[in-house]
C-alpha cells in the first residue's frame, strides 16, 4: 500500500461508497481483460528492497526521515518503521547484461546512500529481520510519521479489536503481544516484479506459488527475532501474525487472513482481484473522482484507483498488480516471499533463480500445478520457512525430497532454460545460478551463517545472546560491503 492518505477516520457512508466503487472497478477490469491492449511485448522486471538503518553499536536507528532527506534520491522511500527505508530499482529487461546493470545500479545507489547516512553515524543493512531488534523498538511511537502508516495501523488494530498476539514456535519460542502493527516493520523483504500478458498471467502466478517453498529455503535470512532463534525465515510467520485483523473467533470460523498464500490455482488474474473484493472488507475506503466506466467508453485507460488500493491491503505472497506506465496498462506478478540481503549479488542470484524458474515452469508442456496440489505448495512454503536449507519438500514424481536435492537436480536446469528464454547472457546466467548451486552444496545461506556465527560467538567468546547478536550483526555488515556471496563468508 504505497500511496499517501490523509484520512484518520472513515464514515459508514465512506465504506458503502468505496465498496460500490471497488465493484464498479472490478467490472471495468473484467471488460478490459476481454479486449484491451495491455503492454506485454517486452517483459520488464523490477526489484524493491527494504532496508534497515543501524547506529555504530548495531542498534536500530530511528532516523529514516533525516537519512532520506540526506540521500535526496527519489528511488529511496520511507517504510513502516523509522529504522526502515525502501529502494526501488529502475525497471528493466534482463536480456543480455540486464542483471549486471541491476548490480551496478544497486551497488551505486546503496554506496551513495551509505555515504550520506554515515554523516549521521548511520549505516544501511540488508537483512530479513534486524537481529538486534527488541520489543522496546517495535512500538507505535517508532512507526514512520507518514500519515498512511498511522491510518493503516489504526484500521488494522481497530478491525481486530484487541492486541495483536505473536506466537512463533521454532528452535526457541516467542510469545508476546503488541497494541500496534509495529512488529511488521521488522519484516524487510526483497520483492520481484515481472510483467506478463493477460492470457499468461495465471500460468506465471501458479508457477510462482509452486516454487515459493524452494525460493524461501535457499534464500532464508531471518532466523532471529527479539533475541530468539525461531524459523530460518521467521519473517513469514511474523508478517502473517503482525497484520492479522482476525480475533480468535473469526479464525475459528475460517475467515481468510489478510496475509495470504491463497487457496487454489487460478485460471485468470481476475480470480485474484475478485477474491480480494469478495473476501476482504476495505481497510482504507478512499474514493477518487474517476468514473472508470466513462473513461473506458471514452477510449481512455482507467486508473481503477479503488481496486488497486484495496489490492494493496491484501498481502498475498504473490500479488497481482494492475498498473499504468507511459499511458499503457500492464499486469505484473509481484513476488514477495524473500528477505532482503545478505548482499546485492545474493539478491540478484535469488532474482535469476526466480525469473528463470517461473518462466521455465509457466511455459512447460505439462503445468506443474496440474501435478502438485495447492495444499502441498502451501505446506512446502511453510516447511521451507521453518527449516530453510534443511527443509524436505513434496514434489511431483519425487515425493518427499530434500530441498537441496530438488534445487540441484530439478529446478536449476529449469531456471537456466528459463533465463535463456529471456535472452540472459550465458555468463550472467551461470554466474548467478552458480551462487544458488553453491548454497545448496555448502548448505549455507544467510540464515545458516547468522545462526552458526551466533552459536560460535556464544560458545567460543563466552558472550550472552544479546552481545552475540550485536557482534554477529557488526560482522555481517562488514562482509555485506564486500558483495561476496554469503556461502563464501567465514564463520569466526
mmCIF file with all atom_site columns, C-alpha atoms in Angstrom, residues 52-62 83 121-125 127 129-134 136-137 466-478:
data_model
loop_
_atom_site.group_PDB
_atom_site.id
_atom_site.type_symbol
_atom_site.label_atom_id
_atom_site.label_alt_id
_atom_site.label_comp_id
_atom_site.label_asym_id
_atom_site.label_entity_id
_atom_site.label_seq_id
_atom_site.pdbx_PDB_ins_code
_atom_site.Cartn_x
_atom_site.Cartn_y
_atom_site.Cartn_z
_atom_site.occupancy
_atom_site.B_iso_or_equiv
_atom_site.pdbx_formal_charge
_atom_site.auth_seq_id
_atom_site.auth_comp_id
_atom_site.auth_asym_id
_atom_site.auth_atom_id
_atom_site.pdbx_PDB_model_num
ATOM 1  C CA . UNK A 1 52  ? 17.392 -1.290  7.846  1.00 0.00 ? 52  UNK A CA 1
ATOM 2  C CA . UNK A 1 53  ? 19.195 1.625   9.477  1.00 0.00 ? 53  UNK A CA 1
ATOM 3  C CA . UNK A 1 54  ? 21.589 0.952   12.359 1.00 0.00 ? 54  UNK A CA 1
ATOM 4  C CA . UNK A 1 55  ? 23.820 3.089   14.546 1.00 0.00 ? 55  UNK A CA 1
ATOM 5  C CA . UNK A 1 56  ? 27.519 2.427   15.312 1.00 0.00 ? 56  UNK A CA 1
ATOM 6  C CA . UNK A 1 57  ? 26.536 -0.005  18.104 1.00 0.00 ? 57  UNK A CA 1
ATOM 7  C CA . UNK A 1 58  ? 24.400 -2.036  15.646 1.00 0.00 ? 58  UNK A CA 1
ATOM 8  C CA . UNK A 1 59  ? 21.213 -0.825  17.297 1.00 0.00 ? 59  UNK A CA 1
ATOM 9  C CA . UNK A 1 60  ? 18.227 0.189   15.126 1.00 0.00 ? 60  UNK A CA 1
ATOM 10 C CA . UNK A 1 61  ? 18.493 3.873   14.177 1.00 0.00 ? 61  UNK A CA 1
ATOM 11 C CA . UNK A 1 62  ? 15.084 5.619   14.172 1.00 0.00 ? 62  UNK A CA 1
ATOM 12 C CA . UNK A 1 83  ? 14.508 2.403   11.047 1.00 0.00 ? 83  UNK A CA 1
ATOM 13 C CA . UNK A 1 121 ? 26.556 7.960   12.188 1.00 0.00 ? 121 UNK A CA 1
ATOM 14 C CA . UNK A 1 122 ? 24.116 5.585   10.493 1.00 0.00 ? 122 UNK A CA 1
ATOM 15 C CA . UNK A 1 123 ? 24.583 2.736   8.038  1.00 0.00 ? 123 UNK A CA 1
ATOM 16 C CA . UNK A 1 124 ? 22.334 0.592   5.917  1.00 0.00 ? 124 UNK A CA 1
ATOM 17 C CA . UNK A 1 125 ? 21.991 -3.152  6.478  1.00 0.00 ? 125 UNK A CA 1
ATOM 18 C CA . UNK A 1 127 ? 18.742 -8.379  6.244  1.00 0.00 ? 127 UNK A CA 1
ATOM 19 C CA . UNK A 1 129 ? 14.905 -9.189  10.275 1.00 0.00 ? 129 UNK A CA 1
ATOM 20 C CA . UNK A 1 130 ? 17.342 -6.929  12.065 1.00 0.00 ? 130 UNK A CA 1
ATOM 21 C CA . UNK A 1 131 ? 18.804 -9.272  14.725 1.00 0.00 ? 131 UNK A CA 1
ATOM 22 C CA . UNK A 1 132 ? 19.236 -6.563  17.350 1.00 0.00 ? 132 UNK A CA 1
ATOM 23 C CA . UNK A 1 133 ? 15.577 -5.512  17.392 1.00 0.00 ? 133 UNK A CA 1
ATOM 24 C CA . UNK A 1 134 ? 13.841 -5.866  20.748 1.00 0.00 ? 134 UNK A CA 1
ATOM 25 C CA . UNK A 1 136 ? 11.152 -1.792  23.050 1.00 0.00 ? 136 UNK A CA 1
ATOM 26 C CA . UNK A 1 137 ? 11.995 -0.854  19.453 1.00 0.00 ? 137 UNK A CA 1
ATOM 27 C CA . UNK A 1 466 ? 22.292 -10.059 23.019 1.00 0.00 ? 466 UNK A CA 1
ATOM 28 C CA . UNK A 1 467 ? 26.044 -9.452  22.833 1.00 0.00 ? 467 UNK A CA 1
ATOM 29 C CA . UNK A 1 468 ? 26.476 -12.304 20.348 1.00 0.00 ? 468 UNK A CA 1
ATOM 30 C CA . UNK A 1 469 ? 23.744 -10.858 18.123 1.00 0.00 ? 469 UNK A CA 1
ATOM 31 C CA . UNK A 1 470 ? 25.366 -7.420  18.141 1.00 0.00 ? 470 UNK A CA 1
ATOM 32 C CA . UNK A 1 471 ? 28.754 -8.943  17.332 1.00 0.00 ? 471 UNK A CA 1
ATOM 33 C CA . UNK A 1 472 ? 27.243 -11.030 14.534 1.00 0.00 ? 472 UNK A CA 1
ATOM 34 C CA . UNK A 1 473 ? 25.455 -8.035  13.000 1.00 0.00 ? 473 UNK A CA 1
ATOM 35 C CA . UNK A 1 474 ? 28.637 -5.946  13.031 1.00 0.00 ? 474 UNK A CA 1
ATOM 36 C CA . UNK A 1 475 ? 30.455 -8.742  11.215 1.00 0.00 ? 475 UNK A CA 1
ATOM 37 C CA . UNK A 1 476 ? 27.517 -9.232  8.858  1.00 0.00 ? 476 UNK A CA 1
ATOM 38 C CA . UNK A 1 477 ? 27.582 -5.555  7.893  1.00 0.00 ? 477 UNK A CA 1
ATOM 39 C CA . UNK A 1 478 ? 31.328 -5.713  7.195  1.00 0.00 ? 478 UNK A CA 1
#
